[in-house]
Amino acid sequence: MKRLLFGSVALLAFPMAAAASCPGITVADMGGIAPGAFPQQYDLADFQTAAGCTMEFTENPAIAELNGKIRGNPEMPALADRLPEEPLVVVPYDAVGKYGGTLDALSNATEAGTSDFLSVRHVNLVRYSDDLETIVPNVAKSWEWNEDYTQLTFYLRKGHKWSDGQPFTSADVKFWYDNLALDPNVNEKPKDYVTVAGERMEVETPDDLTVIFKLPAPKPGLLAHFATHFAQGFQPKHFLGQFHPDINPDADKLAQEMGFENGYAVIMAYFGNSDWTDTPTPQLNSPDKIAKMPADTMPTLESHIVIRDTTEGRHFVANPYFFQVDTMGQQLPYINELDEVYANDQEVRLLKLVNGEADYKTQSLQLADAPILLENQEKGGYSVQLKPKITIHAVSFNVTSADEEKRKVFGDLRFRQAMSIAINREEINETAYFGEGVIQQYTGFSPLPDYVDPKWKTFATEYDPDGAKALLDEVGVVDKDGDGFRDLPNGAPLVLNLQFATQGIAGQVVELIGQHWANVGIKTTVKEITPDEYRSAQSSNQLDVGLWEKGQPVGIVLGNNELWVPPFNNYFDHRTGMLWAEWVDTNGASGVEPPDYVKQMMDDINTLQSAPSGTDEFKATANRLVENMVSNLLFIGTALTPDPIYHRNALKNFAEFKTASYEYYRTYPYRPSQWYFDE
């Protein structure tokens, strides 16, 4: 069996003498860690053995006061009764921290643009270590695969509790899967990651601490999904289950006593109707009913829990039952409270950052923002890291546009190729990216694996305006009314409305692309909108042009097929072909049938996810996926660039990031539960 129990990771001898109590070792004390040698965390028994000490647990002196702010939470028991028997021991980067303070965060708006801040308190069954290569335990104590990757078993921590003090068990994982992820009353259709080639898994719970995922076919990437995705593989059955008719026969009656139509309506109020974990709480979505509800928000395993939720922002306090401790035995997190303010305007966000009014930020920051941020570092008391991205700014055309004439043009490969070679990427790189970008086509995989033909990275990236004009002439997109701009083949004006949000792409990049297209005769308009407005227009098939960043590493692709199946990503990201997606979702009953190359990609991604990595079949399938994606130019790339990562200098144990990326879930690999303030 392919097994990873935490004790099997090579332990390093700590540079200290055996001691009765644990004095608090740090990564800095060790002189740094060899990549892959140490996950910078231990289970309790392993840590005590390696350190030669007996850990004595201590708590935040303000934790009882913070617990009192959580409506519905009972009075706390002693710390020993709040921690698991085997808490996760986190080795701080630079120093054992001190308690207190409030972390100030900036987000775009409710739900949109909050993943940055969510990642600070996020937990899942496992996570990537900060080498972005090694998957290590988190909520789960350990795991094991069977030989053919059709059975994944997780082992949980005995005594782990939800933020309201109720036990967290394997039943909470099964409840999430069977009663939320697969229930069409909650999620309209199952997400790809909860199925294998479209077929459901079976979740077995032989005891409170063991969860077995039985897969209908191999899917080794399922583990990486749990390490990177925002959707948590567990939900509180004791809390949400009382409103689910399959769990509680009186669910509807209970809901109606609170003023809701039925139990599912209460689940929607607490959990939402998708896998996104940052949905509004009843404080915001049901303020007229909340007094009769058992709590303001549902229990969590995260480091902090929300106690205030408004259209202006949210406020959180430390989870008194959080399962992590530092190497002195102090319960984490160190930071008492988190405050999130919504600011949709990019200029407002930048001004606040320059003034040092936030403690951490990377989401929505673009390379174009780097000069002003770097210039004001000393005055503002903050630091900026410029780190490579995984995603690339990309353009797409609405190949299933509601406008039939536009659909014909956008669906013509010659048009898409013309629009790609009309883009002067060198100018974009020098002007918008300060020469820091690497010109590249969108390939789906980022970085492109070495077994995929590298020619696709530069496909149709040459600047050739004359070639673009010739292709547009072939398509019949010519100037018919003599106004200097090209028209649709039927003579109607062709105007590309370039709507964008700075969360997904820099405005300067959009303006340059619009000018490049105007130079070959395509009229454009440029308008900045909010992320919510962008996503709504994209999802309702109203955009002419998609403008957002895009790309995933192969490890994540192996657990999630979204980039290769119409509409080629989820609600929050860059999509096209919405009517193709409708055809897929309805098995051809409605929508528009996609072309053969798209059907081939749908078959190939399922093959890739089940094929043994590194085999000839695996490599051939990956190459065919890239060829079909790139040669058809569904998405058109610009250049791969770095992005800024901002943090205030008073925030300590803040690591050097490897990437500025959503794909590994932002701060999650860097263990923000150990952040603390020194001021």
XYZ file of C-alpha atoms in Angstrom:
679
model
C 0.000 0.000 0.000
C 1.136 3.535 -0.754
C 1.138 4.934 2.749
C 2.051 8.253 4.306
C 1.758 8.219 8.050
C 3.190 11.333 9.557
C 5.836 9.494 11.518
C 7.273 8.149 8.279
C 8.637 11.591 7.388
C 12.309 11.762 8.277
C 12.670 13.565 11.604
C 15.532 15.948 12.189
C 17.444 15.909 15.437
C 16.759 19.175 17.206
C 19.871 21.201 18.165
C 19.081 21.273 21.867
C 19.498 19.119 24.924
C 16.670 16.986 26.229
C 14.386 19.039 28.434
C 11.438 18.433 30.731
C 9.352 21.038 28.949
C 9.548 22.157 25.343
C 11.370 25.496 24.996
C 10.056 26.426 21.538
C 12.234 25.441 18.595
C 11.925 27.381 15.316
C 12.912 26.790 11.716
C 15.502 29.542 12.162
C 17.025 27.630 15.099
C 17.606 24.719 12.751
C 19.481 26.888 10.299
C 16.817 26.304 7.667
C 15.390 23.074 6.343
C 16.535 21.081 3.337
C 13.738 21.091 0.726
C 11.535 18.047 1.110
C 13.344 16.857 4.252
C 10.954 18.289 6.806
C 7.378 19.508 6.585
C 7.895 22.014 9.419
C 5.173 20.415 11.479
C 4.833 17.304 13.623
C 2.267 15.255 15.409
C 2.688 15.565 19.154
C 4.313 12.204 19.901
C 6.839 12.569 17.074
C 7.750 16.069 18.188
C 8.242 15.096 21.832
C 10.424 12.158 20.789
C 12.570 14.282 18.472
C 12.852 17.178 20.923
C 13.289 15.075 24.042
C 10.655 17.022 25.927
C 7.172 16.815 27.331
C 4.836 19.457 26.000
C 2.729 21.487 28.393
C -0.179 23.277 26.719
C -1.033 26.924 27.329
C -3.760 29.139 25.895
C -4.341 32.676 24.746
C -5.221 34.676 27.895
C -7.972 36.430 25.931
C -9.572 33.243 24.553
C -12.487 33.120 27.029
C -13.365 36.716 26.151
C -13.141 35.934 22.450
C -15.309 32.832 22.871
C -17.924 34.994 24.556
C -18.283 36.960 21.316
C -19.398 33.855 19.394
C -23.183 33.753 19.710
C -24.388 30.229 20.418
C -21.076 28.962 21.765
C -21.186 27.376 25.225
C -18.814 28.271 28.038
C -15.382 26.824 27.298
C -13.942 23.780 29.058
C -10.249 23.632 29.983
C -7.684 23.721 27.155
C -6.884 20.021 27.528
C -10.513 19.281 26.690
C -10.457 21.584 23.676
C -7.351 20.277 21.911
C -7.161 16.923 20.123
C -5.150 14.188 21.823
C -2.631 14.589 18.981
C -2.626 18.280 18.066
C -0.607 19.364 15.065
C 2.658 20.930 16.258
C 3.634 23.853 14.008
C 7.300 24.873 13.975
C 7.383 28.692 13.696
C 9.576 30.174 10.985
C 11.506 32.781 12.955
C 10.202 33.061 16.506
C 7.671 31.683 18.923
C 4.948 34.292 18.746
C 2.933 36.264 21.221
C -0.815 36.582 21.476
C -2.952 39.542 20.561
C -3.769 42.050 17.874
C -6.140 42.311 14.932
C -5.100 41.490 11.377
C -6.505 44.036 8.929
C -7.415 42.721 5.474
C -8.760 44.225 2.251
C -11.080 42.268 -0.034
C -12.962 43.253 -3.152
C -16.509 42.520 -1.999
C -18.782 39.890 -0.487
C -17.709 36.527 -1.982
C -15.771 38.107 -4.878
C -12.095 38.633 -4.216
C -12.018 37.178 -0.706
C -9.890 34.068 -1.305
C -6.747 35.959 -0.277
C -8.104 36.572 3.192
C -9.908 33.237 3.399
C -6.619 31.412 2.847
C -5.252 32.955 6.061
C -7.698 30.976 8.203
C -8.280 28.044 5.790
C -7.831 24.370 6.652
C -8.439 21.159 4.743
C -7.635 17.486 5.177
C -4.099 18.036 3.863
C -2.020 20.882 2.435
C 1.098 21.502 0.390
C 4.180 22.320 2.403
C 5.911 25.552 1.500
C 8.148 23.745 -0.993
C 4.940 23.385 -3.083
C 5.958 19.788 -3.780
C 5.288 17.857 -0.576
C 1.728 17.157 0.602
C 1.550 17.010 4.401
C -1.204 16.388 6.965
C -3.441 19.126 8.285
C -6.909 18.322 9.571
C -6.202 14.664 8.786
C -3.502 13.045 10.889
C -2.365 10.783 8.042
C -3.512 8.979 4.918
C -2.799 5.995 2.705
C -3.536 4.928 -0.872
C -4.055 1.399 -2.093
C -1.801 0.118 -4.888
C -3.901 1.235 -7.851
C -5.123 4.590 -6.442
C -8.741 3.521 -6.212
C -8.967 3.786 -2.413
C -7.834 6.752 -0.320
C -8.044 6.414 3.455
C -7.754 9.343 5.853
C -7.127 8.996 9.591
C -8.453 11.842 11.743
C -7.279 13.201 15.094
C -8.873 11.757 18.207
C -10.584 14.460 20.234
C -10.648 17.065 17.447
C -13.583 19.440 17.946
C -15.578 21.979 15.977
C -15.500 25.633 17.068
C -18.625 25.031 19.187
C -16.948 22.188 21.101
C -18.782 19.321 19.391
C -16.702 16.323 18.179
C -15.332 16.323 14.653
C -15.526 12.782 13.247
C -15.568 10.785 10.044
C -19.344 11.315 9.933
C -18.695 14.967 9.096
C -16.722 13.959 5.994
C -19.406 11.535 4.845
C -22.124 14.123 5.506
C -20.277 16.672 3.348
C -19.963 14.202 0.494
C -23.315 12.401 0.540
C -25.635 15.130 1.795
C -24.114 18.336 0.424
C -21.716 17.711 -2.469
C -23.995 15.151 -4.148
C -27.385 16.557 -3.141
C -28.921 18.476 -6.103
C -30.967 20.490 -3.610
C -27.684 21.964 -2.354
C -25.349 21.769 -5.357
C -27.188 21.782 -8.666
C -24.692 19.305 -10.100
C -21.683 17.539 -8.568
C -18.329 19.244 -9.029
C -15.707 17.355 -10.993
C -13.478 16.828 -7.971
C -16.154 14.827 -6.113
C -16.470 12.411 -9.042
C -14.112 10.236 -11.052
C -14.748 10.529 -14.796
C -18.264 11.641 -13.886
C -18.939 8.702 -11.557
C -19.493 9.184 -7.838
C -17.175 7.820 -5.174
C -18.311 5.923 -2.113
C -17.372 7.179 1.336
C -17.138 4.623 4.143
C -16.630 5.361 7.836
C -15.686 2.165 9.701
C -15.097 4.198 12.864
C -15.084 7.808 14.060
C -11.488 8.412 12.989
C -11.321 6.593 9.636
C -12.662 7.813 6.291
C -12.334 5.686 3.161
C -12.916 7.145 -0.293
C -13.593 4.294 -2.728
C -13.087 5.424 -6.325
C -14.638 3.813 -9.429
C -11.317 4.320 -11.270
C -7.837 5.557 -10.329
C -7.490 9.264 -9.544
C -4.190 9.987 -7.781
C -4.834 13.725 -8.055
C -7.682 13.554 -5.533
C -5.171 14.079 -2.733
C -3.752 17.229 -4.374
C -7.293 18.551 -4.675
C -7.729 18.414 -0.907
C -4.336 20.128 -0.545
C -5.159 23.134 -2.734
C -8.886 23.674 -3.087
C -11.079 26.085 -1.150
C -13.849 23.470 -0.798
C -13.342 21.689 2.515
C -13.932 17.928 2.637
C -16.056 18.079 5.783
C -18.993 19.991 7.230
C -20.615 19.890 10.697
C -23.226 17.137 10.572
C -24.359 17.858 14.123
C -25.248 21.407 13.064
C -26.290 21.361 9.390
C -27.685 17.846 9.642
C -30.539 18.973 11.875
C -31.877 20.891 8.848
C -31.347 18.126 6.278
C -34.445 15.958 5.658
C -32.316 12.841 5.105
C -30.786 13.270 8.561
C -33.652 14.744 10.577
C -37.284 13.891 9.683
C -38.353 17.073 11.484
C -35.949 19.317 9.518
C -38.693 21.228 7.717
C -40.718 21.736 10.893
C -37.642 23.042 12.689
C -36.882 25.390 9.788
C -40.424 26.713 9.646
C -40.271 27.581 13.338
C -37.384 29.896 12.382
C -39.315 31.474 9.518
C -37.785 29.472 6.644
C -39.690 27.521 4.005
C -37.889 24.248 4.697
C -34.694 22.753 6.027
C -32.814 23.218 2.778
C -33.447 26.964 3.023
C -31.650 27.019 6.378
C -28.753 25.040 4.898
C -28.579 27.621 2.126
C -28.478 30.398 4.718
C -25.536 28.812 6.555
C -23.671 26.827 3.889
C -24.731 28.493 0.642
C -25.545 26.710 -2.595
C -22.071 25.999 -3.948
C -18.720 24.688 -2.769
C -17.402 28.208 -2.077
C -16.724 28.469 1.647
C -16.895 32.261 1.913
C -20.612 32.802 1.357
C -22.573 35.372 3.407
C -23.739 34.167 6.803
C -27.307 34.524 8.146
C -26.164 37.810 9.685
C -26.161 39.188 6.142
C -28.560 36.953 4.192
C -31.280 36.431 6.819
C -31.061 39.257 9.380
C -34.817 39.146 10.034
C -34.660 35.481 11.039
C -31.341 35.203 12.801
C -32.679 35.772 16.317
C -34.485 32.424 16.114
C -31.515 30.597 14.574
C -29.142 28.592 16.788
C -26.017 30.590 15.847
C -24.889 33.498 13.699
C -22.755 31.184 11.581
C -22.096 27.476 11.410
C -19.180 25.920 13.340
C -15.772 25.739 11.686
C -12.392 24.011 11.986
C -10.614 27.130 10.695
C -8.334 29.260 12.863
C -10.939 32.048 13.205
C -14.734 32.247 13.082
C -16.858 35.144 11.828
C -18.840 37.111 14.421
C -19.926 40.109 12.294
C -20.965 40.097 8.631
C -22.159 43.206 6.775
C -22.017 44.695 3.294
C -18.985 46.706 4.471
C -16.907 43.788 5.706
C -16.565 41.048 8.317
C -14.926 40.476 11.685
C -13.534 37.216 13.105
C -12.226 35.949 16.440
C -9.839 33.088 17.208
C -11.348 29.602 17.281
C -11.062 28.404 20.909
C -10.931 24.773 19.714
C -8.283 25.171 16.992
C -6.221 21.994 16.606
C -2.707 23.450 16.230
C -0.057 24.373 18.805
C 3.449 25.810 18.541
C 6.623 24.099 19.755
C 6.144 25.492 23.279
C 2.636 24.092 23.465
C 0.862 27.420 22.972
C -2.456 26.974 21.199
C -2.605 28.704 17.839
C -3.533 31.092 16.317
C -1.544 33.861 17.943
C -3.616 36.659 16.397
C -6.808 37.354 18.349
C -9.022 38.863 15.661
C -9.270 39.402 11.911
C -11.001 42.396 10.339
C -11.962 42.387 6.652
C -12.963 45.562 4.806
C -14.487 45.479 1.311
C -13.013 47.939 -1.186
C -13.913 47.336 -4.827
C -11.986 50.304 -6.197
C -8.373 49.421 -7.006
C -7.155 52.972 -6.392
C -8.721 52.948 -2.940
C -7.062 49.616 -2.151
C -3.671 50.871 -3.310
C -3.969 54.035 -1.223
C -4.790 51.978 1.857
C -1.826 49.699 1.220
C 0.565 52.592 0.670
C -0.649 54.038 3.987
C -0.022 50.723 5.765
C -3.726 50.174 6.514
C -3.650 46.438 5.749
C -1.410 43.698 7.082
C -1.335 41.366 4.071
C -2.488 41.496 0.430
C -1.770 39.863 -2.900
C -5.122 39.093 -4.585
C -6.027 41.778 -7.152
C -2.528 43.272 -7.036
C -0.998 43.344 -10.490
C 2.580 43.914 -11.608
C 1.474 47.383 -12.726
C 0.921 48.203 -9.039
C 4.473 47.281 -8.055
C 6.199 50.666 -8.655
C 3.998 52.663 -6.283
C 4.083 49.910 -3.682
C 7.863 49.519 -3.863
C 8.417 53.275 -3.784
C 6.500 53.659 -0.513
C 7.736 50.588 1.395
C 9.864 52.422 3.956
C 7.353 55.205 4.570
C 4.442 52.788 4.827
C 6.210 50.267 7.065
C 5.618 47.314 4.787
C 7.533 44.987 2.443
C 6.774 43.750 -1.065
C 7.861 40.440 -2.571
C 7.723 40.101 -6.361
C 7.102 36.430 -7.071
C 6.311 34.509 -10.267
C 2.708 33.686 -11.008
C 1.318 30.383 -12.207
C -1.517 31.939 -14.155
C -1.118 34.065 -17.266
C -3.226 37.019 -18.406
C -5.384 35.522 -21.136
C -8.016 36.583 -23.653
C -10.933 34.519 -24.960
C -13.740 35.068 -27.456
C -17.314 34.069 -26.752
C -17.550 31.116 -29.120
C -21.199 30.586 -28.159
C -22.246 34.243 -28.272
C -25.993 34.911 -28.276
C -25.330 37.108 -31.328
C -25.323 34.534 -34.142
C -23.125 36.660 -36.433
C -20.548 37.179 -33.700
C -20.716 33.481 -32.860
C -19.799 32.585 -36.446
C -16.847 34.975 -36.420
C -15.614 34.140 -32.910
C -15.943 30.444 -33.725
C -13.690 30.755 -36.781
C -10.144 29.729 -35.858
C -8.744 32.149 -38.420
C -10.335 35.039 -36.522
C -8.869 33.896 -33.198
C -5.453 33.419 -34.785
C -5.634 36.895 -36.332
C -6.477 38.428 -32.969
C -3.581 36.583 -31.326
C -0.921 37.721 -33.803
C -2.352 41.253 -33.772
C -1.266 41.584 -30.123
C 2.125 43.237 -29.689
C 3.286 41.249 -26.678
C 6.708 42.897 -26.665
C 5.034 46.282 -26.150
C 2.809 44.875 -23.405
C 5.839 43.362 -21.717
C 7.874 46.558 -21.831
C 5.024 48.955 -21.023
C 2.752 47.076 -18.636
C 5.122 44.407 -17.301
C 8.307 46.552 -17.086
C 10.196 43.938 -19.096
C 9.665 41.323 -16.372
C 7.373 39.035 -18.379
C 8.155 35.982 -20.471
C 6.045 36.024 -23.633
C 4.013 32.846 -23.765
C 0.890 31.318 -25.206
C -1.764 29.885 -22.897
C -1.153 26.126 -22.729
C -3.442 24.935 -19.921
C -0.591 23.507 -17.851
C 1.520 26.043 -15.981
C 4.395 25.435 -15.872
C 4.412 23.355 -19.050
C 5.770 19.870 -18.185
C 9.029 18.930 -19.886
C 7.346 15.981 -21.624
C 5.039 18.328 -23.564
C 6.345 19.766 -26.853
C 7.642 23.262 -25.987
C 6.619 24.660 -29.382
C 3.136 25.316 -28.016
C 4.481 27.985 -25.648
C 5.122 30.302 -28.612
C 2.299 29.238 -30.939
C 0.727 32.313 -32.611
C 2.567 34.725 -30.310
C 4.513 36.501 -33.072
C 3.503 40.098 -33.741
C 2.239 40.139 -37.345
C -0.393 42.845 -37.985
C -0.264 42.306 -41.748
C -0.889 38.601 -41.292
C -3.751 39.430 -38.931
C -5.332 41.721 -41.520
C -5.065 39.032 -44.202
C -6.766 36.462 -41.963
C -9.552 38.894 -41.071
C -10.086 39.510 -44.783
C -10.403 35.743 -45.318
C -13.044 35.515 -42.592
C -15.018 38.316 -44.257
C -14.485 40.755 -41.403
C -13.830 43.808 -43.579
C -14.708 47.496 -43.555
C -18.004 47.612 -45.457
C -19.214 51.110 -44.569
C -15.932 52.973 -45.028
C -15.651 54.235 -41.434
C -12.174 52.763 -41.000
C -13.277 49.813 -38.852
C -14.096 46.271 -39.873
C -17.668 44.996 -39.838
C -19.278 41.599 -39.441
C -19.739 39.601 -42.668
C -23.432 40.590 -42.768
C -22.469 44.277 -42.686
C -23.394 44.935 -39.057
C -20.806 46.881 -37.035
C -18.293 44.780 -35.085
C -17.457 46.374 -31.744
C -15.645 44.342 -29.099
C -16.659 45.447 -25.613
C -13.649 44.787 -23.384
C -15.056 44.619 -19.864
C -12.528 43.699 -17.185
C -11.961 43.611 -13.443
C -8.575 44.403 -11.934
C -8.854 41.248 -9.829
C -8.277 39.269 -13.021
C -6.160 41.458 -15.302
C -4.412 44.828 -15.280
C -6.270 47.687 -16.961
C -3.165 48.804 -18.835
C -2.890 45.368 -20.457
C -6.518 45.548 -21.604
C -6.045 49.042 -23.019
C -2.957 47.982 -24.975
C -4.700 44.915 -26.396
C -7.642 47.090 -27.421
C -5.282 49.461 -29.213
C -3.505 46.604 -30.984
C -6.817 45.287 -32.277
C -7.867 48.774 -33.342
C -4.621 48.952 -35.347
C -5.842 46.059 -37.530
C -9.302 47.572 -37.902
C -11.276 46.065 -35.006
C -13.170 48.662 -32.999
C -13.035 48.192 -29.227
C -14.358 49.817 -26.074
C -12.721 49.370 -22.660
C -14.629 49.480 -19.390
C -13.606 48.480 -15.875
C -16.316 46.702 -13.877
C -16.419 44.906 -10.522
C -15.534 41.210 -10.244
C -19.173 40.420 -9.410
C -20.364 42.250 -12.541
C -17.757 40.508 -14.679
C -18.643 37.045 -13.409
C -22.349 37.651 -13.800
C -21.940 38.800 -17.420
C -19.604 35.922 -18.219
C -21.915 33.308 -16.710
C -24.977 34.695 -18.520
C -23.187 34.505 -21.881
C -23.121 38.288 -22.309
C -19.399 39.000 -22.701
C -17.803 39.399 -26.125
C -14.317 38.901 -24.772
C -13.066 37.162 -21.658
C -10.202 38.904 -19.832
C -8.801 37.152 -16.770
C -5.759 35.168 -15.703
C -5.640 31.415 -16.243
C -3.523 28.278 -15.773
C -2.867 25.402 -13.356
C 0.086 23.134 -12.497
C -0.242 19.531 -13.602
C -0.611 18.303 -10.008
C -3.843 20.251 -9.605
C -5.116 19.312 -13.079
C -4.855 15.653 -12.049
C -7.490 16.268 -9.392
C -9.694 18.770 -11.187
C -10.743 18.744 -14.848
C -12.247 22.263 -14.966
C -9.704 23.757 -17.370
C -10.435 21.166 -20.063
C -14.226 20.800 -20.033
C -16.660 23.543 -21.146
C -16.886 26.261 -19.895
C -13.232 25.598 -18.984
C -13.319 26.785 -15.388
C -15.654 27.544 -12.491
C -17.805 30.590 -11.762
C -14.946 32.549 -10.206
C -12.504 32.204 -13.094
C -12.024 32.631 -16.850
C -14.679 30.852 -18.916
C -15.960 30.626 -22.467
C -18.369 28.400 -24.378
C -21.250 28.677 -21.917
C -23.686 27.057 -24.367
C -21.223 24.207 -24.956
C -21.275 23.721 -21.186
C -25.071 23.638 -21.227
C -24.956 20.915 -23.909
C -22.529 18.892 -21.773
C -24.551 19.367 -18.579
C -27.832 18.347 -20.234
C -26.367 15.451 -22.243
C -27.256 17.255 -25.453
C -30.829 18.179 -24.515
C -30.103 21.917 -24.793
C -27.254 24.270 -25.531
C -24.829 24.054 -28.448
C -22.880 20.922 -29.349
C -19.127 21.551 -29.005
C -16.711 20.648 -31.811
C -14.869 17.337 -31.912
C -11.611 18.713 -30.501
C -13.465 19.810 -27.360
C -15.018 16.356 -26.977
C -11.529 14.895 -27.369
C -10.246 17.081 -24.538
C -13.123 15.925 -22.331
C -12.182 12.294 -22.956
C -8.477 12.952 -22.586
C -8.661 14.696 -19.219
C -10.448 11.679 -17.753
C -7.784 9.410 -19.244
C -4.973 11.593 -17.898
C -6.402 11.654 -14.381
C -6.543 7.850 -14.231
C -3.340 7.010 -16.133
C -0.175 6.239 -14.137
C 1.984 9.363 -14.136
C 5.013 9.238 -16.408
C 3.805 6.406 -18.631
C 3.762 6.699 -22.413
C -0.044 6.883 -22.310
C 0.089 9.704 -19.760
C 2.595 11.749 -21.776
C 0.786 11.211 -25.085
C -2.515 12.258 -23.520
C -0.988 15.394 -21.984
C 0.507 16.362 -25.354
C -2.822 15.872 -27.115
C -4.598 18.005 -24.511
C -2.142 20.854 -25.001
C -2.234 20.571 -28.790
C -6.029 20.734 -28.884
C -6.190 23.625 -26.443
C -3.429 25.732 -27.981
C -3.885 25.061 -31.695
C -7.535 26.077 -31.393
C -6.716 29.227 -29.403
C -9.717 29.038 -27.106
C -7.649 31.172 -24.757
C -4.910 33.518 -25.939
C -1.961 34.195 -23.655
C 0.195 37.278 -23.196
C 3.227 36.825 -20.931
C 4.019 35.056 -17.686
C 4.877 37.663 -15.059
C 5.575 38.126 -11.361
C 3.056 39.789 -9.042
C 3.417 41.681 -5.749
C 2.919 40.110 -2.318
C 2.431 42.763 0.377
C 2.766 42.476 4.137
C 3.220 44.986 6.920
C 6.587 44.667 8.665
C 4.981 44.309 12.090
C 3.497 40.978 10.944
C 6.046 38.338 11.918
C 6.734 34.749 10.815
C 5.778 35.866 7.320
C 7.580 33.535 4.912
C 9.278 34.129 1.581
C 6.635 32.890 -0.869
C 7.580 30.741 -3.859
C 4.741 32.027 -6.043
C 2.051 34.672 -6.045
C -0.608 32.084 -6.736
C -4.200 31.214 -6.075
C -3.518 27.707 -7.408
C -1.793 26.508 -4.195
C -4.331 28.534 -2.248
C -2.338 31.659 -1.548
C -1.071 31.683 2.080
C -2.181 28.130 2.928
C 1.253 26.485 2.375
C 2.931 29.139 4.563
C 1.061 28.373 7.801
C -0.460 31.764 8.702
C -1.766 30.436 12.022
C 1.785 31.189 13.306
C 1.683 34.860 12.219
C 1.902 37.330 15.085
C 2.406 41.054 15.651
C 5.511 42.620 17.118
C 4.529 46.216 17.874
